[in-house]
Amino acid sequence: MHMKLLIIEDDREASDYLEKAFAEAGHQAHLARDGETGYALAGDGDYDVLVVDRMLPKRDGLSVIAALRAKGIETPVLILSALGEVDDRVTGLRAGGDDYLTKPYAFSELLARVEVLGRRKGRGDVETVYRIGDLELDRLSHSVRRAGQEIVLQPREFRLLEYLMRHAGQVVTRTMLLENVWDYHFDPQTNVIDVHISRLRSKIEKGYDKPVLHTVRGAGYMLKAG
Amino acid sequence: MTARLPAIFKTTATRLSALYLLLFALCAMILVFYTTSLSVRMLTGQLQETISDEVPILGRAYQRGGVPLLVRFVEQRSRQPGANLYLLADPQGRILAGNVEALQPGVLDIEGWSDTPFLYSRFAAAEAEAETANEGHRAVAFVMRLPNQMILLVGRDLGEAERLRFVMRRALILALGFMGLGALIIWYVVGRRALRRIDRVSDAGRRIMAGDLTGRLPISGAGDEFDRLSENLNSMLGRIASLNEGLKQVSDNIAHDLKTPLTRMRNRAEAALAGDKRSGEYRKVLEATITEADQLIRTFNAILMISRLEAGYSAEQTGSIDLTAIIADVVDLYEPLAEENGVAFVADAAANASVTGNRELIGQALSNVVDNAIKYSQGHGENPTVRVALRRVADAWRIDVEDSGPGIAEADRARATERFVRLEDSRSQPGSGLGLSLAKAIMGFHGGGLELSGRDPGLCVSMTFPDRKAD
């Protein structure tokens, strides 16, 4: 899955690194060093995701996003910021951002989030049944089957699996899970998510020869067939 | 002291003293002038009455016996001690009889009351007690023209009134002098005293600024405004010192706790570079490095968050939040971890508790506390248990997180919530040592508190939320 990204970031070293890292991950990234250029490029180009730093020369990130949204450009935006308070996140999302990441961040986290954002475009949440290999999740009847066998899950496990299946084939980080399944944005001291995952894994993989829930080292998890 | 003088003139005390002195002097002067003029007028009135009584008598004498009788009357009355002034003159103004030797010219030309006091002198012989007979005296008089055009003057010496005026003026000058002197003394004593105390405070301030943060402003014990000021400044200094101490401690801890993993990272990278390794080994080293770096980032974020919360200027959004729901979330989040670690996890949060706060922050605080509780209960005792209970205490909601771990010795409890403090027995446990301090900072931000108390066995962490809606 190849994506075209626009990175609006004034820190030369950081943006050059991002460009290279995204290229290695198979994506094409364009750079803009200030808000004005970023706004112009984002308005013209057909980007899959915008990565916008909050503090930019000429025009700050939030106003760029707000202006783009006002123009009817709905490209998903991930905001990068050195400001990490809960409020900053809320303000950022309210300005039209779709996701928010605080510096310093791990590139794997950024990549995972950008890929999720890029895939979201054009793919609605309209499906009622998710299928990955022989694993099947019905959102309406709240039931999960593997190879036709019913698997009983706790409500939270169901939501965890639902999120993983919606983003099947993509890396999903622990913080993304905490944010989307539990709706908290803090950083737990112990990796509680891992325990939830291993519980879920034992339910959906035990007795079946093929693993579906994979651990991506240094990044998170990925649900995929085979 | 001469060097002090310019300073003392610039003080508020000096300005106030001068102003008061001026005001009081003005008042005293007005008072004295008013009383003097009133007394003098009254005295003059009395004199005029005496004269008015005399004039008809002399007039009658003239009607009865003509000039000779009048002359006799005048001569006779003139000789009495303390007599009025009498003078009989011919139409040309030549003195015929009486006890007046000379008169200011023009006095006899105006009939009736002389408007202004005039100068006169008395016959020395007639005035036995007068030592200063030849000097000019001042008097008021009534002048009348007799039918035969002769002029009769009856007057009274103004000596008494003059003396009164003199005495009053002297009193005024004396009073003003004393007042000025008093003001000067008070101003000097008060002003200098105030100045000295302020100087002491400034000196202490300078010393403290020079770096001696343990220095405190002197307190005289008089309990006056200077003491109050000094006390407040001292408590401010205490707060600054404790913040400073905290800062110092944090930098020490950062130096220690962050340097260790950084050194480890560096050494690992160095070791990886040395010698030929297979790519799989490099991979392992790099992965370990990333893990370590992530932990460092996490630690930094926690430090930043604590500082922001403690500084109190954080504008985190607050609203009405449901503590019961947060407890349910955290329990849900940690239940598998507890189970995996063989710790029973019990929650008792039936009450419907709503407080004002930030859901994210409270969730984080509670999860840190629960995380700790599970970590320390694990493998400790027969039935390791962590119990989360929501309780109503007076005007507050309290979440108690009780564990069955080794607990914390009473002496160490206060330190346990300090930044980076990992009590010796827990050094081996993973964690940044910031969990409880972050939780405490979050509780502080919500106007609540976090207290540790002992259980047997174990520890109870109580998070208290003041119920702001009750206000």
XYZ file of C-alpha atoms in Angstrom:
697
model
C 0.000 0.000 0.000
C 1.772 3.051 -1.267
C 0.838 6.479 0.075
C 1.627 10.016 -0.900
C 2.294 12.190 2.140
C 2.937 15.835 2.762
C 5.068 16.654 5.766
C 4.819 20.248 6.924
C 7.652 20.627 9.403
C 10.250 23.371 9.763
C 12.897 21.288 11.503
C 15.108 20.319 8.563
C 16.745 17.367 10.237
C 13.484 15.947 11.487
C 11.711 16.341 8.153
C 14.604 14.895 6.140
C 14.634 11.921 8.454
C 10.882 11.511 8.113
C 11.104 11.680 4.322
C 13.717 8.950 4.280
C 11.973 6.799 6.845
C 8.647 7.009 5.019
C 10.411 6.170 1.755
C 11.845 3.051 3.381
C 8.369 2.118 4.525
C 7.266 2.416 0.903
C 5.635 5.818 0.965
C 6.395 8.977 -0.909
C 6.704 12.079 1.237
C 6.862 15.695 0.109
C 8.217 18.355 2.422
C 7.097 21.864 3.195
C 9.125 23.980 5.586
C 6.587 26.606 6.508
C 2.871 27.030 6.926
C 2.251 29.012 3.739
C 4.048 26.560 1.464
C 2.384 23.686 3.251
C -1.029 25.228 2.791
C -0.412 25.832 -0.939
C 0.904 22.303 -1.527
C -1.838 20.634 0.486
C -4.435 22.583 -1.490
C -3.076 21.479 -4.876
C -1.579 18.057 -4.430
C -3.524 14.895 -4.038
C -2.142 13.637 -0.768
C -3.298 10.693 1.236
C -2.215 12.068 4.605
C -0.798 15.363 5.867
C 1.656 15.387 8.738
C 1.577 18.879 10.225
C 3.783 20.325 12.906
C 1.929 22.694 15.183
C 4.568 25.368 15.403
C 5.542 26.534 11.954
C 7.022 29.706 10.526
C 4.720 32.089 8.608
C 1.540 30.271 9.552
C 0.945 27.938 12.444
C -0.129 24.380 11.913
C -3.604 24.660 13.384
C -4.522 27.611 11.189
C -3.271 25.742 8.109
C -5.515 22.825 9.007
C -8.488 25.053 9.726
C -8.004 26.862 6.401
C -7.779 23.581 4.495
C -10.913 22.282 6.149
C -12.692 25.549 5.369
C -11.737 25.040 1.701
C -13.363 21.649 1.809
C -10.134 19.662 1.687
C -10.710 16.615 3.837
C -7.292 14.957 3.574
C -6.603 13.222 6.898
C -4.217 15.224 9.083
C -1.892 14.016 11.775
C -0.673 16.798 14.044
C 2.822 16.655 15.461
C 3.461 18.742 18.496
C 5.907 19.427 21.215
C 2.960 20.467 23.351
C 1.669 17.429 25.082
C -1.030 18.450 27.455
C -4.436 16.927 27.211
C -5.840 20.282 26.220
C -3.421 20.721 23.346
C -4.599 17.452 21.956
C -8.225 18.492 22.268
C -7.538 21.853 20.582
C -5.625 20.139 17.809
C -8.378 17.667 17.077
C -10.965 20.389 17.254
C -9.086 22.453 14.678
C -9.662 19.656 12.201
C -6.820 17.270 12.925
C -7.578 13.558 12.794
C -4.812 12.345 15.050
C -2.276 13.885 17.366
C 1.193 12.787 18.270
C 3.432 14.406 20.825
C 7.153 14.861 20.299
C 9.306 13.000 20.970
C 7.631 10.063 19.285
C 8.788 6.767 17.887
C 8.758 6.629 14.123
C 6.986 3.285 14.260
C 4.168 5.002 16.127
C 3.967 7.777 13.539
C 4.090 5.313 10.659
C 1.374 3.147 12.142
C -0.888 6.122 12.695
C -0.254 7.603 9.269
C -1.013 4.279 7.596
C -4.234 3.937 9.532
C -5.230 7.480 8.575
C -4.341 6.877 4.916
C -6.413 3.744 4.754
C -9.357 5.391 6.397
C -9.733 7.578 3.355
C -12.171 6.006 0.977
C -12.935 3.129 3.280
C -15.894 3.743 5.472
C -16.936 1.940 8.581
C -19.929 0.669 6.689
C -18.964 -2.978 6.697
C -20.890 -4.945 9.214
C -18.797 -8.075 8.976
C -15.012 -8.122 9.021
C -13.246 -11.173 7.620
C -9.602 -12.027 7.931
C -8.789 -15.479 6.678
C -11.081 -17.784 8.544
C -11.701 -15.249 11.301
C -14.984 -13.443 11.118
C -16.447 -10.680 13.261
C -20.026 -9.549 12.978
C -20.465 -6.036 14.334
C -24.223 -6.246 14.446
C -24.673 -9.533 16.238
C -21.494 -9.028 18.264
C -20.311 -12.476 17.401
C -16.910 -13.825 16.449
C -16.247 -17.024 14.574
C -13.169 -18.779 13.485
C -13.514 -21.484 10.895
C -17.204 -21.411 11.611
C -16.648 -21.998 15.337
C -18.170 -19.458 17.679
C -15.651 -17.751 19.970
C -17.005 -16.101 23.115
C -15.357 -12.776 23.907
C -15.778 -10.265 26.709
C -17.173 -6.898 25.507
C -13.759 -5.257 25.782
C -12.085 -8.132 23.962
C -14.662 -7.783 21.260
C -13.886 -4.098 20.832
C -10.197 -4.852 20.793
C -10.613 -7.421 18.077
C -12.994 -5.157 16.194
C -10.392 -2.407 16.095
C -7.649 -4.806 15.066
C -9.799 -6.262 12.329
C -10.840 -2.888 10.998
C -7.149 -2.143 10.603
C -6.165 -5.623 9.519
C -2.876 -5.729 7.655
C -1.748 -2.572 9.423
C 0.442 -2.100 12.401
C -1.572 -0.992 15.395
C 0.426 0.389 18.321
C -0.335 -0.056 21.995
C -1.183 3.620 22.442
C -3.518 3.441 19.469
C -5.311 0.564 21.131
C -5.522 2.364 24.447
C -6.874 5.438 22.685
C -9.381 3.699 20.498
C -10.545 0.832 22.647
C -10.390 2.439 26.102
C -10.479 6.085 25.075
C -7.533 7.091 27.264
C -4.455 8.848 25.984
C -2.046 8.368 28.796
C 0.891 6.082 28.914
C 0.404 3.146 31.291
C 3.453 2.259 33.353
C 3.223 -1.404 32.595
C 2.202 -2.592 29.197
C -1.257 -3.649 30.206
C -2.280 -3.780 26.574
C 0.078 -6.693 25.995
C -1.803 -8.745 28.551
C -5.120 -7.960 26.909
C -3.663 -8.932 23.565
C -2.295 -12.211 24.841
C -5.680 -13.029 26.344
C -7.388 -12.238 23.093
C -4.764 -14.160 21.212
C -5.275 -17.268 23.294
C -8.997 -17.122 22.558
C -8.740 -16.661 18.831
C -5.661 -18.737 18.151
C -5.794 -21.615 20.597
C -6.653 -24.774 18.792
C -6.037 -23.281 15.396
C -2.808 -23.902 13.613
C -2.421 -20.506 11.922
C -1.639 -17.439 13.947
C -3.607 -14.302 12.986
C -2.582 -11.811 15.625
C 1.073 -10.973 15.086
C 3.400 -8.971 17.252
C 5.440 -6.403 15.345
C 8.582 -5.885 17.348
C 9.201 -2.363 18.496
C 5.889 -1.202 17.076
C 2.749 -3.055 18.068
C 0.419 -5.661 16.639
C -0.982 -6.634 13.338
C -3.890 -8.832 12.459
C -3.456 -10.654 9.189
C -4.174 -14.023 7.705
C -1.283 -16.397 7.507
C 24.256 59.286 60.520
C 24.931 62.133 58.152
C 24.974 59.580 55.416
C 21.565 58.442 56.607
C 20.000 61.862 56.550
C 19.271 62.046 52.840
C 17.584 58.667 53.043
C 15.517 59.641 56.049
C 14.240 62.711 54.228
C 12.957 60.520 51.451
C 10.863 58.333 53.725
C 7.109 58.273 53.933
C 7.399 58.950 57.654
C 9.136 62.248 56.941
C 6.586 63.357 54.426
C 3.736 62.451 56.739
C 5.381 64.147 59.741
C 5.915 67.336 57.766
C 2.353 67.330 56.549
C 0.929 66.789 60.034
C 3.161 69.438 61.504
C 2.008 71.940 58.933
C -1.634 71.097 59.486
C -1.449 71.268 63.275
C 0.510 74.514 63.195
C -2.072 76.043 60.922
C -4.897 74.904 63.183
C -3.144 76.203 66.290
C -2.531 79.545 64.646
C -6.105 79.925 63.537
C -7.309 78.967 67.012
C -5.015 81.366 68.797
C -5.752 84.270 66.478
C -9.435 83.663 66.789
C -9.399 83.505 70.604
C -7.139 86.535 70.838
C -9.229 88.695 68.610
C -12.367 87.556 70.374
C -10.951 88.295 73.815
C -9.584 91.618 72.702
C -12.911 92.565 71.226
C -14.707 91.562 74.414
C -12.250 93.508 76.511
C -12.640 96.544 74.298
C -16.386 96.201 74.608
C -16.068 96.275 78.378
C -13.889 99.358 78.214
C -16.382 101.086 76.025
C -19.119 100.273 78.506
C -17.146 101.857 81.350
C -16.656 104.929 79.247
C -20.295 104.988 78.217
C -21.260 104.958 81.904
C -18.968 107.916 82.606
C -19.999 110.184 79.781
C -23.591 110.887 80.963
C -22.309 111.659 84.502
C -19.908 114.269 83.189
C -22.575 115.578 80.888
C -24.944 116.086 83.786
C -22.156 117.824 85.776
C -21.738 120.253 82.935
C -25.484 120.935 82.758
C -25.678 121.516 86.489
C -22.554 123.536 87.152
C -21.178 124.504 83.798
C -17.500 124.325 82.993
C -16.222 124.865 86.569
C -18.141 121.879 87.912
C -17.079 119.780 84.989
C -13.461 120.737 85.543
C -13.742 119.848 89.165
C -15.315 116.507 88.326
C -12.651 115.766 85.797
C -9.811 116.740 88.128
C -11.265 114.691 90.922
C -11.795 111.558 88.837
C -8.420 111.924 87.193
C -6.693 111.594 90.498
C -8.318 108.271 91.416
C -6.038 105.283 91.001
C -6.619 103.295 87.836
C -8.713 106.144 86.571
C -10.078 106.508 83.096
C -8.607 109.097 80.817
C -10.195 112.459 80.978
C -9.504 115.501 78.993
C -11.216 118.836 78.621
C -10.044 121.102 75.865
C -11.069 124.437 74.469
C -12.484 124.615 70.961
C -8.958 125.036 69.586
C -7.856 121.819 71.193
C -5.772 123.291 73.990
C -5.916 121.113 77.058
C -7.660 122.724 79.996
C -8.000 119.893 82.452
C -7.677 116.138 82.832
C -4.964 113.507 83.173
C -3.891 113.387 79.545
C -0.679 115.141 78.784
C -0.513 114.693 75.082
C -2.568 113.108 72.370
C -2.000 111.812 68.917
C -3.088 114.695 66.753
C -6.483 114.505 65.148
C -8.130 112.437 67.833
C -10.157 115.360 69.135
C -11.437 116.272 65.657
C -13.699 113.293 65.399
C -16.714 113.212 67.618
C -17.987 109.968 69.077
C -15.948 106.767 69.414
C -12.434 106.810 68.123
C -12.413 104.080 65.494
C -8.868 103.050 66.071
C -6.811 103.002 69.256
C -4.622 106.093 69.460
C -1.445 107.007 71.218
C -1.447 109.263 74.220
C 0.621 110.014 77.283
C -0.491 110.684 80.794
C 0.712 113.175 83.350
C 3.461 111.454 85.220
C 2.268 112.963 88.527
C -1.274 111.856 88.048
C -0.254 108.293 87.388
C 1.729 107.265 90.435
C 2.134 103.669 89.491
C 3.118 104.322 85.913
C 6.806 103.851 85.381
C 6.630 104.224 81.703
C 4.515 107.328 81.809
C 6.322 109.121 79.069
C 6.054 106.400 76.590
C 3.092 106.383 74.281
C 0.145 104.346 75.481
C -2.734 103.208 73.438
C -6.295 103.885 74.297
C -9.841 104.070 73.047
C -11.945 107.093 73.838
C -15.259 108.823 73.382
C -15.053 112.433 72.271
C -17.962 114.876 72.645
C -18.359 118.570 71.958
C -20.001 120.463 74.767
C -22.603 123.065 73.849
C -19.969 125.821 74.379
C -17.765 124.156 71.780
C -15.349 122.824 74.361
C -14.223 119.256 73.828
C -14.565 116.516 76.388
C -12.741 113.181 75.982
C -13.325 110.164 78.154
C -11.069 107.240 77.415
C -9.561 104.072 78.706
C -6.077 102.722 78.428
C -5.763 99.568 76.301
C -2.897 98.179 78.308
C -4.804 95.115 79.477
C -5.949 94.115 76.035
C -2.475 94.710 74.698
C -1.015 92.577 77.450
C -3.518 89.817 76.698
C -2.633 89.910 73.055
C 1.031 89.760 73.942
C 0.594 86.815 76.263
C -1.443 84.933 73.728
C 1.102 85.512 70.988
C 3.908 84.344 73.209
C 1.910 81.262 74.089
C 1.326 80.637 70.426
C 4.983 80.933 69.545
C 5.908 78.698 72.428
C 3.299 76.132 71.482
C 4.408 76.162 67.870
C 7.965 75.752 68.951
C 7.159 72.784 71.148
C 5.013 71.294 68.444
C 7.770 71.569 65.891
C 10.262 70.118 68.310
C 7.897 67.258 69.168
C 7.244 66.536 65.532
C 10.932 66.551 64.855
C 11.603 64.082 67.647
C 8.757 61.782 66.706
C 9.675 61.943 63.070
C 13.277 61.197 63.848
C 12.524 58.315 66.169
C 9.728 56.761 64.115
C 11.286 57.477 60.751
C 14.670 56.244 61.739
C 13.252 53.182 63.381
C 11.187 52.311 60.341
C 14.111 53.054 58.116
C 16.377 50.875 60.160
C 13.965 47.968 59.983
C 13.486 48.405 56.283
C 17.220 48.553 55.874
C 17.509 45.310 57.802
C 14.905 43.711 55.545
C 16.690 45.000 52.443
C 20.003 43.735 53.720
C 18.547 40.313 54.394
C 16.956 40.412 50.950
C 20.287 41.215 49.358
C 21.953 38.385 51.197
C 19.258 35.990 50.059
C 19.552 37.240 46.497
C 23.265 36.682 46.701
C 22.425 32.991 46.958
C 21.864 32.254 50.608
C 18.353 30.868 50.177
C 18.289 29.653 53.754
C 18.419 33.253 54.992
C 15.241 34.704 56.455
C 14.074 38.212 57.192
C 14.367 39.320 60.813
C 11.167 39.362 62.842
C 11.110 41.714 65.805
C 8.279 39.948 67.574
C 6.265 43.130 67.872
C 3.628 41.642 65.607
C 3.339 44.886 63.685
C 3.009 45.408 59.966
C 6.726 44.962 59.442
C 6.592 41.599 61.131
C 3.603 40.567 59.067
C 5.382 41.620 55.925
C 8.509 39.785 56.930
C 6.531 36.688 57.850
C 4.847 36.646 54.471
C 8.104 37.215 52.676
C 9.646 34.454 54.752
C 6.956 31.966 53.870
C 7.391 33.006 50.253
C 11.085 32.344 50.597
C 10.296 29.009 52.166
C 8.151 28.100 49.191
C 10.847 29.222 46.783
C 13.433 27.285 48.714
C 11.316 24.131 48.680
C 10.667 24.523 44.946
C 14.323 25.117 44.440
C 15.116 22.095 46.544
C 12.669 20.064 44.453
C 14.326 21.315 41.308
C 17.722 20.447 42.614
C 16.556 17.032 43.635
C 15.014 16.499 40.237
C 18.167 17.488 38.444
C 20.158 15.198 40.717
C 17.729 12.406 40.030
C 17.707 13.111 36.332
C 21.453 13.050 36.394
C 21.341 9.680 38.069
C 18.263 7.969 36.703
C 18.630 9.179 33.156
C 22.349 8.892 32.958
C 22.232 5.224 33.797
C 20.076 4.133 30.859
C 21.891 6.544 28.542
C 25.222 5.081 29.531
C 23.830 1.618 29.105
C 22.598 2.493 25.621
C 25.910 3.969 24.679
C 27.885 1.024 25.968
C 25.671 -1.430 24.197
C 26.083 0.435 20.892
C 29.812 0.561 21.431
C 29.994 -3.120 22.189
C 27.952 -3.856 19.087
C 30.388 -1.902 16.924
C 33.391 -3.674 18.343
C 34.129 -6.916 16.591
C 32.383 -8.644 13.733
C 28.805 -9.515 14.383
C 26.072 -11.077 12.380
C 23.236 -8.822 11.324
C 20.896 -10.609 13.711
C 22.978 -9.472 16.647
C 22.986 -5.883 15.446
C 19.274 -6.114 15.186
C 18.983 -7.259 18.758
C 21.154 -4.413 19.993
C 19.181 -1.871 18.027
C 15.893 -3.201 19.302
C 17.123 -3.036 22.869
C 18.298 0.504 22.234
C 14.883 1.514 20.928
C 13.190 -0.016 23.960
C 15.517 1.873 26.246
C 14.995 5.114 24.332
C 11.230 4.683 24.553
C 11.515 4.271 28.293
C 13.574 7.449 28.456
C 10.997 9.358 26.428
C 8.308 8.071 28.741
C 10.276 9.232 31.762
C 10.814 12.669 30.248
C 7.148 13.012 29.448
C 6.251 12.122 33.012
C 8.723 14.685 34.387
C 7.317 17.368 32.109
C 3.788 16.537 33.060
C 4.551 16.633 36.781
C 6.238 20.015 36.439
C 3.315 21.414 34.479
C 0.796 20.118 36.973
C 2.785 21.336 39.941
C 3.341 24.737 38.412
C -0.443 24.883 38.335
C -0.702 27.007 35.214
C -1.859 24.075 33.211
C -5.154 24.836 31.562
C -6.225 21.241 31.249
C -9.873 20.922 30.511
C -11.987 19.949 33.412
C -15.588 19.044 33.573
C -17.991 16.923 35.467
C -16.683 13.398 35.394
C -17.876 10.094 36.723
C -15.391 8.535 39.122
C -17.268 5.251 39.070
C -16.811 4.998 35.312
C -13.124 5.786 35.563
C -12.667 3.121 38.210
C -14.513 0.664 35.991
C -12.222 1.582 33.073
C -9.041 1.188 35.067
C -10.214 -2.071 36.591
C -11.051 -3.318 33.139
C -7.631 -2.236 31.906
C -5.700 -3.858 34.730
C -7.755 -6.920 35.510
C -5.922 -9.191 33.036
C -2.553 -7.976 34.315
C -3.567 -8.725 37.883
C -4.804 -12.138 36.909
C -1.628 -12.882 35.035
C 0.379 -11.929 38.091
C -1.754 -14.036 40.376
C -3.231 -11.048 42.185
C -6.896 -10.951 43.043
C -8.394 -7.672 41.901
C -11.531 -6.480 43.642
C -13.416 -3.308 42.919
C -16.095 -1.800 45.067
C -17.406 1.277 43.356
C -21.134 1.071 43.412
C -21.694 4.669 44.410
C -22.374 7.128 41.679
C -19.650 9.673 42.239
C -19.402 12.739 40.094
C -16.579 15.222 40.587
C -15.056 18.096 38.662
C -11.871 17.125 36.971
C -10.097 15.798 33.956
C -10.951 12.241 33.039
C -7.629 11.530 31.346
C -5.581 12.766 34.261
C -7.591 10.972 36.910
C -7.519 7.825 34.824
C -3.765 8.132 34.613
C -3.390 8.752 38.352
C -5.568 5.803 39.290
C -3.876 3.524 36.788
C -0.464 4.462 38.191
C -1.602 3.672 41.708
C -3.225 0.400 40.674
C -0.164 -0.483 38.619
C 2.016 -0.049 41.700
C -0.377 -1.987 43.897
C -0.356 -4.966 41.538
C 3.394 -4.763 41.083
C 4.085 -4.920 44.809
C 1.381 -7.399 45.772
C 2.505 -9.902 43.220
C 3.962 -12.963 44.856
C 3.630 -11.482 48.298
C 1.711 -13.370 50.922
C -0.860 -16.123 50.597
C -3.566 -14.366 48.674
C -2.212 -11.278 47.013
C -5.147 -8.921 46.665
C -5.637 -5.413 45.355
C -8.857 -3.742 46.346
C -10.173 -0.538 44.834
C -12.931 1.072 46.822
C -14.828 4.293 46.335
C -15.886 5.899 49.575
C -17.736 8.995 50.638
C -15.781 10.868 53.295
C -17.302 14.058 54.667
C -17.405 16.457 51.706
C -15.152 14.415 49.522
C -14.943 11.288 47.446
C -12.082 9.009 48.201
C -10.688 6.173 46.163
C -8.746 3.733 48.318
C -6.406 1.356 46.595
C -5.337 -1.288 49.084
C -2.752 -3.887 48.364
C -1.349 -6.797 50.286
C 2.242 -6.095 49.397
C 5.096 -5.444 51.767
C 3.831 -1.907 52.449
C 6.029 1.056 53.124
C 7.584 1.827 56.485
C 5.900 4.857 58.028
C 9.098 6.853 57.924
C 9.453 6.315 54.197
C 5.877 7.027 53.219
C 6.304 10.744 52.667
C 9.311 10.148 50.472
C 7.540 7.522 48.424
C 5.630 10.119 46.439
C 8.671 12.205 45.689
C 10.007 12.254 42.197
C 12.278 9.407 41.229
C 12.251 8.002 44.701
C 12.272 4.292 44.566
C 12.691 3.000 48.032
C 15.658 0.735 48.303
C 13.714 -2.535 48.422
C 11.938 -1.602 45.205
C 14.941 -0.595 43.159
C 14.872 -3.951 41.479
C 11.310 -3.379 40.285
C 10.828 -1.953 36.824
C 9.475 1.576 36.536
C 10.659 5.115 36.420
C 9.891 5.918 40.014
C 7.548 8.614 38.790
C 4.235 6.812 38.996
C 3.212 7.902 42.468
C 4.630 11.401 42.131
C 2.664 11.888 38.939
C -0.461 10.589 40.647
C 0.165 12.959 43.530
C 0.707 15.896 41.187
C -2.538 15.054 39.410
C -4.407 14.910 42.713
C -2.863 18.224 43.713
C -4.014 19.723 40.439
C -7.556 18.641 41.285
C -7.367 20.272 44.690
C -7.307 16.883 46.296
C -4.624 14.798 47.850
C -2.906 11.476 47.826
C -2.058 9.866 51.125
C -0.350 6.672 51.991
C -1.303 4.692 55.026
C -0.306 1.339 56.347
C -2.291 -1.851 56.391
C -1.382 -5.105 57.893
C 0.002 -6.237 55.608
C 0.187 -3.827 52.742
C -0.321 -0.274 51.759
C -3.381 1.842 51.232
C -3.195 4.731 48.800
C -6.069 7.157 49.279
C -6.928 9.617 46.558
C -9.245 12.298 47.836
C -11.371 14.450 45.558
C -13.033 17.441 47.123
C -16.627 17.528 45.993
C -16.631 20.953 44.379
C -20.268 20.759 43.528
C -21.075 20.810 47.217
C -19.645 24.320 47.469
